[in-house]
Coordinates of C-alpha atoms and ligand atoms in Angstrom, one line a residue:
X25 CA 151.9 34.0 186.3
X26 CA 154.4 34.3 183.5
X27 CA 158.0 35.0 184.5
X28 CA 159.6 37.3 182.1
X29 CA 163.4 37.3 182.0
X30 CA 165.6 40.4 182.0
X31 CA 166.5 41.6 178.5
X32 CA 169.1 43.8 177.0
X33 CA 168.6 46.0 173.9
X34 CA 170.6 48.6 172.2
X35 CA 169.5 51.9 170.8
X36 CA 172.1 53.9 168.9
X37 CA 172.6 57.4 170.5
X38 CA 173.3 58.9 167.1
X39 CA 170.5 57.6 164.8
X40 CA 168.1 56.1 167.5
X41 CA 168.0 52.8 165.7
X42 CA 168.2 49.4 167.5
X43 CA 170.5 46.7 166.3
X44 CA 168.5 44.1 168.2
X45 CA 165.0 44.7 167.0
X46 CA 163.0 45.7 163.8
X47 CA 161.3 49.1 163.8
X48 CA 157.8 49.9 162.7
X49 CA 158.1 52.3 159.7
X50 CA 155.7 55.0 158.6
X51 CA 156.2 56.3 155.1
X52 CA 154.4 59.3 153.7
X53 CA 151.7 57.2 151.9
X54 CA 150.6 55.9 155.3
X55 CA 149.9 59.5 156.4
X56 CA 147.2 60.4 154.0
X57 CA 145.0 63.3 155.3
X58 CA 147.3 64.2 158.2
X59 CA 149.2 67.1 156.6
X60 CA 147.1 70.2 156.0
X61 CA 148.3 70.9 152.4
X62 CA 146.7 68.1 150.3
X63 CA 148.2 69.3 147.1
X64 CA 151.7 69.4 148.6
X65 CA 151.1 65.9 150.0
X66 CA 150.2 64.5 146.5
X67 CA 153.1 66.3 144.9
X68 CA 155.6 64.9 147.4
X69 CA 154.2 61.5 147.1
X70 CA 154.3 61.5 143.3
X71 CA 158.1 61.8 143.6
X72 CA 158.4 58.8 145.9
X73 CA 157.3 57.5 149.3
X74 CA 159.8 58.9 151.9
X75 CA 160.2 57.5 155.3
X76 CA 158.7 60.0 157.7
X77 CA 159.2 58.3 161.1
X78 CA 159.9 54.9 162.7
X79 CA 159.7 53.6 166.2
X80 CA 160.0 50.4 168.3
X81 CA 157.4 48.2 169.9
X82 CA 159.5 46.1 172.3
X83 CA 156.6 43.7 172.9
X84 CA 156.5 43.9 176.7
X85 CA 153.4 42.4 178.3
X86 CA 150.4 44.7 177.9
X87 CA 149.7 45.1 181.6
X88 CA 149.7 48.2 183.8
X89 CA 152.6 46.8 185.8
X90 CA 154.9 46.6 182.7
X91 CA 156.7 49.5 181.0
X92 CA 156.5 49.8 177.2
X93 CA 159.6 51.6 175.9
X94 CA 161.7 52.3 172.8
X95 CA 162.9 55.0 170.6
X96 CA 161.0 57.2 168.1
X97 CA 162.9 58.7 165.1
X98 CA 161.2 61.4 163.1
X99 CA 163.1 62.4 160.0
X100 CA 163.7 66.0 158.7
X101 CA 161.5 67.2 155.9
X102 CA 158.3 69.1 155.2
X103 CA 155.1 68.6 153.3
X104 CA 154.5 72.1 151.9
X105 CA 155.2 74.3 154.9
X106 CA 154.4 71.6 157.5
X107 CA 157.2 69.7 159.2
X108 CA 157.5 66.0 159.2
X109 CA 155.7 64.5 162.3
X110 CA 154.3 61.4 163.8
X111 CA 150.6 60.6 163.3
X112 CA 150.0 61.2 167.0
X113 CA 147.6 59.4 169.3
X114 CA 145.6 59.3 172.5
X115 CA 146.2 56.2 174.6
X116 CA 143.3 53.7 174.5
X117 CA 143.3 53.8 178.3
X118 CA 143.2 57.6 178.0
X119 CA 144.5 58.5 181.5
X120 CA 147.8 56.7 181.1
X121 CA 150.9 59.0 180.9
X122 CA 154.1 58.8 178.9
X123 CA 157.7 60.2 179.2
X124 CA 159.9 61.2 176.2
X125 CA 163.6 62.0 176.6
X126 CA 165.2 63.7 173.6
X127 CA 168.5 62.2 172.5
X128 CA 169.1 64.2 169.3
X129 CA 167.7 66.9 167.1
X130 CA 165.3 69.7 167.5
X131 CA 161.5 69.5 167.6
X132 CA 158.3 69.8 169.6
X133 CA 155.8 67.6 171.3
X134 CA 152.3 68.8 170.4
X135 CA 149.7 67.8 172.9
X136 CA 145.9 68.3 173.3
X137 CA 143.1 67.0 175.5
X138 CA 139.6 65.9 174.4
X139 CA 138.3 69.1 176.1
X140 CA 140.4 71.3 173.8
X141 CA 143.4 72.3 175.8
X142 CA 146.5 72.6 173.7
X143 CA 150.1 72.7 174.8
X144 CA 153.5 72.2 173.1
X145 CA 157.0 71.7 174.5
X146 CA 160.3 71.9 172.8
X147 CA 162.6 68.9 172.3
X148 CA 166.4 69.4 172.4
X149 CA 169.0 66.9 173.4
X150 CA 168.8 66.3 177.2
X151 CA 165.2 67.6 177.6
X152 CA 162.4 65.3 178.8
X153 CA 158.7 66.0 178.1
X154 CA 156.2 64.4 180.4
X155 CA 152.9 63.8 178.7
X156 CA 150.2 63.4 181.5
X157 CA 147.2 61.2 181.0
X158 CA 144.4 62.5 178.7
X159 CA 146.9 64.4 176.5
X160 CA 147.1 63.2 172.8
X161 CA 150.7 63.6 171.6
X162 CA 152.6 64.0 168.4
X163 CA 156.4 64.5 167.8
X164 CA 157.3 67.2 165.2
X165 CA 160.9 67.6 163.8
X166 CA 161.7 71.2 162.9
X167 CA 165.5 70.7 162.2
X168 CA 166.4 71.1 158.6
X169 CA 168.8 68.1 158.4
X170 CA 168.9 66.1 161.6
X171 CA 166.5 63.3 162.8
X172 CA 164.6 63.9 166.0
X173 CA 165.4 61.0 168.3
X174 CA 163.5 60.4 171.5
X175 CA 163.3 57.6 174.0
X176 CA 159.8 56.9 175.4
X177 CA 158.3 54.9 178.2
X178 CA 154.6 54.3 179.1
X179 CA 152.4 51.7 181.0
X180 CA 152.2 48.4 179.1
X181 CA 148.4 48.4 179.0
X182 CA 148.0 52.0 177.6
X183 CA 147.3 51.1 174.0
X184 CA 147.2 53.4 171.0
X185 CA 144.1 55.2 169.7
X186 CA 145.1 56.7 166.3
X187 CA 141.6 56.9 164.9
X188 CA 140.5 60.0 166.8
X189 CA 143.5 62.0 165.5
X190 CA 143.2 60.5 162.0
X191 CA 139.6 61.7 161.8
X192 CA 139.8 65.1 163.5
X193 CA 143.5 66.1 163.4
X194 CA 145.2 68.2 166.1
X195 CA 143.9 71.7 166.8
X196 CA 147.3 73.3 166.3
X197 CA 150.0 72.6 163.7
X198 CA 153.7 73.6 163.5
X199 CA 154.6 75.1 160.1
X200 CA 157.5 77.1 158.7
X201 CA 156.9 80.9 158.6
X202 CA 159.8 83.2 157.6
X203 CA 162.2 80.2 158.1
X204 CA 161.0 79.6 161.7
X205 CA 158.8 77.0 163.3
X206 CA 155.5 78.6 164.1
X207 CA 152.4 77.3 165.8
X208 CA 149.2 78.0 163.9
X209 CA 145.5 76.9 164.1
X210 CA 144.8 73.9 162.0
X211 CA 142.7 75.2 159.1
X212 CA 141.2 71.7 158.6
X213 CA 140.4 70.9 162.2
X214 CA 136.9 69.7 162.6
X215 CA 135.0 69.4 165.9
Ligands
NI14 NI1 151.8 57.5 173.4

């Protein structure tokens, strides 16, 4: 077996970024089809390609005995009335869980199962959201100016299945209504 040596990494408590590793960045152009308002998506993109979120893959071994971890930073912003968010995913090994601990900002974790159950939980600094196996998950930043920063950990072998969400979307969205984050049915969700 391979012996892995202990490692030390730094994640900034203010902006979530690491000084010891390069993040994976998702700009708006990589999120085509994920926001419900296509016209607003095109209009926003025509003015530039803003960074929507970034996260870390710390390259731990992909075994069930390892723990993948890192920070996820979702920036403030909206496409039309829909807040900036991560693509969201199921785990490839679908019954693997994940824990997210909020370090900064204000947002929600949107979750759903293949059977159609839907749940969301609020992120505020100091709050931890446990995402059990079988729940797809997406972080949504509802703060007008601050990034949503979370620290996550999940089994090393879990893997990411983005395709299902890219094709079908989530059943529920969080949009701004009368200045407040509001959960609504996704008008474009397809079974
Ligand atoms: Ni995950």
